[in-house]
Short mmCIF file of C-alpha atoms in Angstrom, two decimals:
data_model
loop_
_atom_site.label_atom_id
_atom_site.label_comp_id
_atom_site.label_asym_id
_atom_site.label_seq_id
_atom_site.Cartn_x
_atom_site.Cartn_y
_atom_site.Cartn_z
CA MET A 1 0.00 0.00 0.00
CA MET A 2 2.83 2.41 0.90
CA LYS A 3 4.60 1.62 -2.38
CA THR A 4 1.45 2.42 -4.35
CA THR A 5 0.97 5.66 -2.43
CA LEU A 6 4.57 6.71 -3.13
CA LEU A 7 4.17 5.80 -6.81
CA ILE A 8 1.06 7.99 -7.09
CA PHE A 9 2.72 10.85 -5.21
CA ASN A 10 5.80 10.78 -7.44
CA ALA A 11 3.66 10.49 -10.56
CA ILE A 12 1.80 13.64 -9.51
CA ILE A 13 4.89 15.77 -8.85
CA LEU A 14 6.51 14.46 -12.04
CA SER A 15 3.37 15.50 -13.95
CA ILE A 16 3.50 19.00 -12.47
CA GLY A 17 7.15 19.44 -13.38
CA ASN A 18 6.84 17.85 -16.81
CA THR A 19 4.01 20.13 -17.93
CA ALA A 20 4.84 23.43 -16.18
CA GLY A 21 8.64 23.28 -16.51
CA PRO A 22 8.80 23.57 -20.33
CA LEU A 23 6.24 26.40 -20.29
CA LEU A 24 8.30 28.43 -17.80
CA THR A 25 11.53 27.80 -19.73
CA ARG A 26 9.91 28.95 -22.96
CA LEU A 27 8.44 32.03 -21.22
CA TYR A 28 11.94 33.02 -20.12
CA PHE A 29 13.19 33.02 -23.73
CA LEU A 30 10.04 34.59 -25.21
CA ARG A 31 10.17 37.61 -22.86
CA GLY A 32 13.77 38.57 -23.38
CA GLY A 33 15.84 35.90 -21.63
CA LYS A 34 18.94 34.93 -23.61
CA ARG A 35 21.10 32.97 -21.15
CA LYS A 36 21.16 29.29 -22.11
CA TRP A 37 23.52 28.27 -19.31
CA LEU A 38 21.33 30.09 -16.75
CA SER A 39 18.24 28.35 -18.09
CA SER A 40 19.98 24.97 -17.87
CA TRP A 41 21.20 25.81 -14.34
CA LEU A 42 17.60 26.43 -13.24
CA GLU A 43 16.52 22.94 -14.29
CA THR A 44 18.44 21.36 -11.39
CA GLY A 45 19.40 24.43 -9.34
CA GLY A 46 16.44 23.88 -7.03
CA TRP A 47 18.09 20.83 -5.41
CA PRO A 48 18.45 22.57 -1.98
CA VAL A 49 14.66 22.33 -1.47
CA ILE A 50 15.15 18.58 -0.99
CA LEU A 51 17.14 19.37 2.17
CA VAL A 52 13.87 20.32 3.89
CA PRO A 53 12.17 16.87 3.71
CA LEU A 54 15.56 15.21 4.27
CA SER A 55 16.02 17.20 7.48
CA ILE A 56 12.55 16.20 8.65
CA SER A 57 13.35 12.55 7.85
CA TYR A 58 16.62 12.74 9.82
CA ILE A 59 14.93 14.29 12.86
CA HIS A 60 12.28 11.58 12.75
CA ARG A 61 14.88 8.79 12.47
CA ARG A 62 16.94 10.27 15.27
CA HIS A 63 13.88 10.51 17.51
CA ARG A 64 13.00 6.86 16.80
CA SER A 65 16.56 5.71 17.49
CA LYS A 66 16.56 7.48 20.86
CA GLU A 67 13.22 5.96 21.83
CA GLY A 68 14.36 2.48 20.82
CA HIS A 69 17.86 2.95 22.27
CA GLY A 70 19.29 1.64 18.99
CA ALA A 71 22.17 2.82 16.84
CA ALA A 72 22.44 6.54 16.24
CA ALA A 73 20.65 7.74 13.11
CA LYS A 74 22.93 8.54 10.16
CA VAL A 75 22.71 11.97 8.59
CA PHE A 76 22.92 10.43 5.10
CA LEU A 77 22.02 6.88 4.10
CA ILE A 78 23.61 6.77 0.65
CA LYS A 79 26.65 4.47 0.37
CA PRO A 80 29.84 5.29 -1.58
CA GLY A 81 29.05 3.05 -4.58
CA LEU A 82 25.63 4.57 -5.16
CA PHE A 83 27.04 8.05 -4.48
CA ALA A 84 29.67 7.60 -7.22
CA ALA A 85 27.00 6.42 -9.67
CA CYS A 86 24.91 9.51 -8.87
CA VAL A 87 27.89 11.79 -9.54
CA VAL A 88 28.17 10.40 -13.08
CA LEU A 89 24.40 10.60 -13.56
CA GLY A 90 24.47 14.18 -12.33
CA LEU A 91 27.09 15.22 -14.88
CA LEU A 92 25.12 13.53 -17.67
CA THR A 93 21.97 15.31 -16.47
CA GLY A 94 23.83 18.64 -16.50
CA LEU A 95 24.78 18.09 -20.14
CA ASP A 96 21.17 17.15 -20.89
CA ASP A 97 20.00 20.35 -19.14
CA TYR A 98 22.15 22.51 -21.40
CA MET A 99 21.01 20.76 -24.55
CA TYR A 100 17.38 21.17 -23.47
CA ALA A 101 17.84 24.88 -22.71
CA TYR A 102 19.53 25.41 -26.08
CA GLY A 103 16.74 23.60 -27.94
CA SER A 104 14.03 25.42 -25.99
CA SER A 105 15.50 28.78 -26.97
CA LEU A 106 15.00 27.93 -30.64
CA LEU A 107 11.80 25.87 -30.77
CA PRO A 108 8.16 26.44 -29.77
CA VAL A 109 6.92 24.42 -26.78
CA SER A 110 4.56 22.40 -28.96
CA THR A 111 7.33 21.32 -31.34
CA SER A 112 9.90 20.56 -28.64
CA ALA A 113 7.33 18.62 -26.61
CA LEU A 114 6.51 16.35 -29.52
CA LEU A 115 10.19 15.86 -30.36
CA LEU A 116 10.82 14.79 -26.78
CA SER A 117 8.21 12.07 -27.20
CA SER A 118 10.90 10.15 -29.10
CA HIS A 119 12.74 9.66 -25.78
CA LEU A 120 10.51 6.62 -25.17
CA ALA A 121 12.05 4.93 -28.20
CA PHE A 122 15.58 5.64 -26.94
CA GLN A 123 14.66 4.66 -23.40
CA ALA A 124 13.16 1.35 -24.50
CA GLY A 125 16.33 0.49 -26.41
CA PHE A 126 18.65 1.42 -23.54
CA ALA A 127 16.39 -0.36 -21.04
CA LEU A 128 16.72 -3.53 -23.10
CA LEU A 129 20.51 -3.26 -23.07
CA ILE A 130 21.07 -1.96 -19.55
CA VAL A 131 18.39 -3.51 -17.32
CA LYS A 132 17.11 -6.26 -19.65
CA HIS A 133 13.53 -5.02 -20.06
CA LYS A 134 11.51 -7.30 -22.31
CA PHE A 135 9.81 -6.00 -25.45
CA THR A 136 6.28 -6.95 -26.46
CA PRO A 137 4.59 -6.36 -29.83
CA PHE A 138 2.71 -3.48 -28.18
CA SER A 139 5.82 -1.75 -26.84
CA ILE A 140 7.57 -2.16 -30.22
CA ASN A 141 4.52 -0.65 -31.91
CA ALA A 142 4.62 2.32 -29.50
CA VAL A 143 8.32 2.90 -30.15
CA VAL A 144 7.86 2.85 -33.94
CA LEU A 145 4.88 5.21 -33.85
CA LEU A 146 6.65 7.74 -31.62
CA THR A 147 9.77 7.67 -33.78
CA VAL A 148 7.79 8.21 -36.99
CA GLY A 149 5.94 11.10 -35.32
CA ALA A 150 9.23 12.82 -34.48
CA LEU A 151 10.53 12.33 -38.02
CA ILE A 152 7.39 13.95 -39.45
CA LEU A 153 8.09 17.05 -37.38
CA GLY A 154 11.68 17.13 -38.54
CA LEU A 155 10.70 17.03 -42.21
CA HIS A 156 7.95 19.66 -41.97
CA THR A 157 9.11 22.58 -39.80
CA ASN A 158 9.71 25.30 -42.41
CA GLY A 159 6.78 27.48 -41.39
CA ASP A 160 7.08 26.87 -37.68
CA ARG A 161 10.25 28.70 -36.71
CA PRO A 162 10.02 32.00 -34.80
CA ALA A 163 10.60 35.33 -36.53
CA ASN A 164 14.22 36.34 -37.22
CA GLU A 165 15.39 32.75 -36.78
CA SER A 166 17.32 31.11 -39.59
CA GLN A 167 16.68 27.68 -41.04
CA LYS A 168 20.04 26.57 -39.62
CA GLU A 169 19.15 27.68 -36.09
CA HIS A 170 15.82 25.90 -36.29
CA PHE A 171 17.42 22.62 -37.30
CA VAL A 172 20.04 23.04 -34.56
CA GLY A 173 17.18 23.28 -32.08
CA PHE A 174 15.53 20.24 -33.63
CA PHE A 175 18.62 18.05 -33.30
CA MET A 176 19.38 19.40 -29.82
CA MET A 177 15.97 18.20 -28.67
CA LEU A 178 16.52 14.80 -30.26
CA GLY A 179 19.84 14.67 -28.39
CA VAL A 180 18.02 15.46 -25.15
CA ALA A 181 15.59 12.62 -25.80
CA ALA A 182 18.42 10.17 -26.51
CA LEU A 183 20.56 11.17 -23.52
CA TYR A 184 17.75 11.19 -20.96
CA GLY A 185 16.49 7.95 -22.47
CA CYS A 186 19.86 6.52 -21.39
CA VAL A 187 19.93 8.23 -17.97
CA LEU A 188 16.59 6.75 -16.81
CA PRO A 189 17.60 3.06 -17.10
CA LEU A 190 21.02 3.94 -15.64
CA ILE A 191 19.21 5.26 -12.55
CA GLU A 192 17.26 2.00 -12.36
CA LEU A 193 20.52 0.06 -12.71
CA ALA A 194 22.04 2.10 -9.88
CA TYR A 195 19.11 1.13 -7.64
CA MET A 196 19.49 -2.52 -8.64
CA LYS A 197 23.22 -2.53 -7.86
CA ALA A 198 22.91 -0.58 -4.60
CA LYS A 199 23.74 -2.79 -1.67
CA GLN A 200 21.16 -1.17 0.61
CA ALA A 201 17.41 -0.86 1.07
CA ILE A 202 15.75 1.60 -1.31
CA THR A 203 13.74 3.84 1.02
CA TYR A 204 12.17 7.13 -0.02
CA THR A 205 14.74 8.96 2.07
CA LEU A 206 17.42 7.31 -0.06
CA VAL A 207 15.52 8.29 -3.23
CA MET A 208 15.63 11.94 -2.12
CA GLU A 209 19.34 11.65 -1.40
CA VAL A 210 19.89 10.19 -4.88
CA GLN A 211 18.17 13.20 -6.45
CA LEU A 212 20.07 15.55 -4.14
CA VAL A 213 23.42 14.23 -5.38
CA ILE A 214 22.32 14.13 -9.03
CA GLY A 215 20.92 17.66 -8.77
CA PHE A 216 24.04 19.00 -7.05
CA PHE A 217 26.47 17.70 -9.67
CA ALA A 218 24.20 18.60 -12.59
CA THR A 219 24.04 22.14 -11.20
CA ALA A 220 27.82 22.17 -10.68
CA PHE A 221 28.25 21.24 -14.35
CA CYS A 222 26.02 24.14 -15.42
CA THR A 223 27.70 26.49 -12.92
CA VAL A 224 31.03 25.97 -14.70
CA GLY A 225 29.33 26.93 -17.98
CA MET A 226 27.86 30.04 -16.38
CA LEU A 227 31.24 31.09 -14.96
CA VAL A 228 33.02 30.61 -18.27
CA ASN A 229 30.38 32.70 -20.07
CA ASN A 230 30.12 35.35 -17.29
CA GLU A 231 26.39 34.73 -16.98
CA PHE A 232 26.20 35.40 -13.23
CA LYS A 233 27.25 39.01 -13.87
CA ALA A 234 24.65 39.36 -16.63
CA ILE A 235 21.65 38.34 -14.48
CA SER A 236 21.01 41.78 -12.96
CA LYS A 237 21.14 43.53 -16.34
CA GLU A 238 18.89 40.92 -17.94
CA GLY A 239 16.42 41.30 -15.06
CA ARG A 240 16.18 45.07 -15.61
CA GLU A 241 15.54 44.57 -19.32
CA PHE A 242 13.09 41.68 -18.97
CA GLU A 243 9.77 42.43 -20.69
CA LEU A 244 7.61 41.41 -17.72
CA GLY A 245 9.59 43.49 -15.24
CA GLU A 246 12.50 42.83 -12.89
CA GLY A 247 10.37 41.48 -10.04
CA LYS A 248 8.61 38.93 -12.24
CA TYR A 249 11.97 37.99 -13.74
CA TYR A 250 13.28 36.77 -10.40
CA ILE A 251 9.95 35.12 -9.55
CA LEU A 252 10.20 33.25 -12.85
CA LEU A 253 13.74 32.07 -12.06
CA VAL A 254 12.83 30.80 -8.58
CA SER A 255 9.58 29.14 -9.67
CA SER A 256 11.35 27.46 -12.60
CA ALA A 257 13.96 25.96 -10.28
CA ILE A 258 11.31 24.58 -7.92
CA ILE A 259 9.01 23.25 -10.66
CA TRP A 260 11.85 21.48 -12.48
CA GLN A 261 12.93 19.88 -9.21
CA CYS A 262 9.44 18.36 -8.97
CA PHE A 263 10.04 16.71 -12.33
CA PHE A 264 13.42 15.21 -11.45
CA LEU A 265 12.43 14.03 -7.96
CA GLY A 266 9.23 12.55 -9.37
CA ALA A 267 11.19 10.71 -12.07
CA VAL A 268 13.68 9.07 -9.70
CA GLY A 269 10.79 8.28 -7.35
CA VAL A 270 8.73 6.54 -10.04
CA ILE A 271 11.79 4.53 -11.07
CA ALA A 272 12.36 3.43 -7.46
CA THR A 273 8.73 2.39 -6.93
CA SER A 274 8.16 0.94 -10.42
CA SER A 275 10.67 1.03 -13.30
CA SER A 276 12.47 3.37 -15.67
CA LEU A 277 10.19 2.25 -18.51
CA HIS A 278 7.11 3.29 -16.56
CA ALA A 279 8.69 6.65 -15.79
CA ALA A 280 9.47 7.13 -19.50
CA VAL A 281 5.92 6.23 -20.52
CA LEU A 282 4.47 8.64 -17.97
CA ILE A 283 6.73 11.43 -19.25
CA ALA A 284 5.74 10.63 -22.83
CA ALA A 285 2.04 10.45 -21.93
CA LEU A 286 2.18 14.02 -20.59
CA ILE A 287 3.80 15.43 -23.73
CA PRO A 288 0.47 15.99 -25.57
CA VAL A 289 -0.69 17.99 -22.53
CA THR A 290 2.41 20.21 -22.69
CA GLU A 291 2.02 20.54 -26.45
CA LEU A 292 -1.60 21.71 -26.14
CA LEU A 293 -0.72 24.11 -23.30
CA GLY A 294 1.92 25.68 -25.56
CA VAL A 295 -0.71 26.29 -28.22
CA LEU A 296 -3.13 27.66 -25.61
CA PHE A 297 -0.84 30.01 -23.65
CA TYR A 298 1.66 31.08 -26.29
CA LYS A 299 -0.62 31.00 -29.36
CA GLU A 300 1.76 28.65 -31.15
CA LYS A 301 0.72 27.26 -34.52
CA PHE A 302 -0.94 23.87 -34.62
CA LYS A 303 -0.34 22.77 -38.19
CA ALA A 304 -1.30 19.52 -39.89
CA GLU A 305 2.03 17.78 -39.27
CA LYS A 306 1.72 18.45 -35.53
CA GLY A 307 -1.74 16.94 -35.57
CA VAL A 308 -0.44 13.82 -37.33
CA SER A 309 2.50 13.59 -34.93
CA LEU A 310 0.20 14.03 -31.92
CA GLY A 311 -2.14 11.35 -33.26
CA LEU A 312 0.76 8.91 -33.70
CA ALA A 313 1.99 9.71 -30.19
CA LEU A 314 -1.44 9.04 -28.67
CA TRP A 315 -1.73 5.83 -30.68
CA GLY A 316 1.65 4.77 -29.35
CA PHE A 317 0.66 5.52 -25.74
CA VAL A 318 -2.58 3.55 -26.05
CA SER A 319 -0.68 0.65 -27.58
CA TYR A 320 1.82 0.58 -24.74
CA PHE A 321 -0.75 0.82 -21.94
CA TYR A 322 -2.94 -1.83 -23.55
CA GLY A 323 0.07 -4.15 -23.76
CA GLU A 324 0.87 -3.50 -20.08
CA TYR A 325 -2.76 -4.23 -19.17
CA ARG A 326 -2.68 -7.55 -21.04
CA ASN A 327 0.63 -8.55 -19.48
CA GLN A 328 -0.64 -7.76 -16.00
CA LYS A 329 -3.81 -9.74 -16.66
CA VAL A 330 -1.79 -12.79 -17.76
CA GLU A 331 0.52 -12.50 -14.73
CA ASN A 332 -2.44 -12.29 -12.34
CA LYS A 333 -4.05 -15.34 -13.98
CA GLU A 334 -0.82 -17.33 -13.64
CA LEU A 335 -0.49 -16.28 -10.00
CA VAL A 336 -4.03 -17.39 -9.19
CA GLN A 337 -3.48 -20.68 -10.99
CA ALA A 338 -0.26 -21.29 -9.04
CA GLU A 339 -2.04 -20.63 -5.74
CA VAL A 340 -4.81 -23.09 -6.66
CA GLU A 341 -2.34 -25.83 -7.62
CA LEU A 342 -0.11 -25.36 -4.56
CA PRO A 343 -2.33 -27.30 -2.04
CA HIS A 344 -2.53 -30.31 -4.40
CA SER A 345 1.26 -30.44 -4.75
#
């Protein structure tokens, strides 16, 4: 019951981050923001908020240890092996953050959201190689449909690029977003592999520590980029020139950092309570929502190729979930049959 509750909770916060995060990032660039490293920094820069629930968890564990007269509660539960894996995952996530910020600066939310739907195809392939997930005809169908949908967007984007943006810049954004999909499609099963190889119990406190370490090193990666490009010094000037005003500029930065942290914590939480494939499907299932919100809030064009791509994406999602439903039904039937046969044996 607790595992189901945690799965639902993480699915909810992932959904909030996955739909609101891209909208806030795009708003930053639409209203005068130009700092790609700053935008990438914000995607994981909210990691300190995790210290609040971690502190509460530590106080609770320390109180219980005192009452039970057991061993003193540890400040951090994560062991060196898992910590080292999270450092590598954090650096990969930092690179992914920059690629996403770069792509978001050049593409409308609706286009980038649909391009990111191809991450399920990459994730399925890496999951097969890294954690030995099994394919079914339904999951293969979903992967093919999502990939074709992304290719349709790539071949028909001439009239979709923003004003004053060259064809070259638009295609750079397109391939950056495909790179994001491929890299994060690899990171998700690597997180699942790290959990599988961890020689310790996977509690939710540990899940938060995993995201804390990943977020810290991803932010450190982006901080280096900001220092090299002198972006910290440019923040105050950019805030004064921001179209919505200086106050709203800083509100946007803070809210972006918090919202994106919801996405990343939700993702590692869903992986811990279910699997990386389920996390990827949930992310992909929310992409049509983000795509429609981009059309609604930013008046982005919804041309025929986007409609075809969206239809293929939805078809792929239905195919996957139907396959999962059938597999679960077969597994339950086999379990019941085994329980019936057990007394006779």
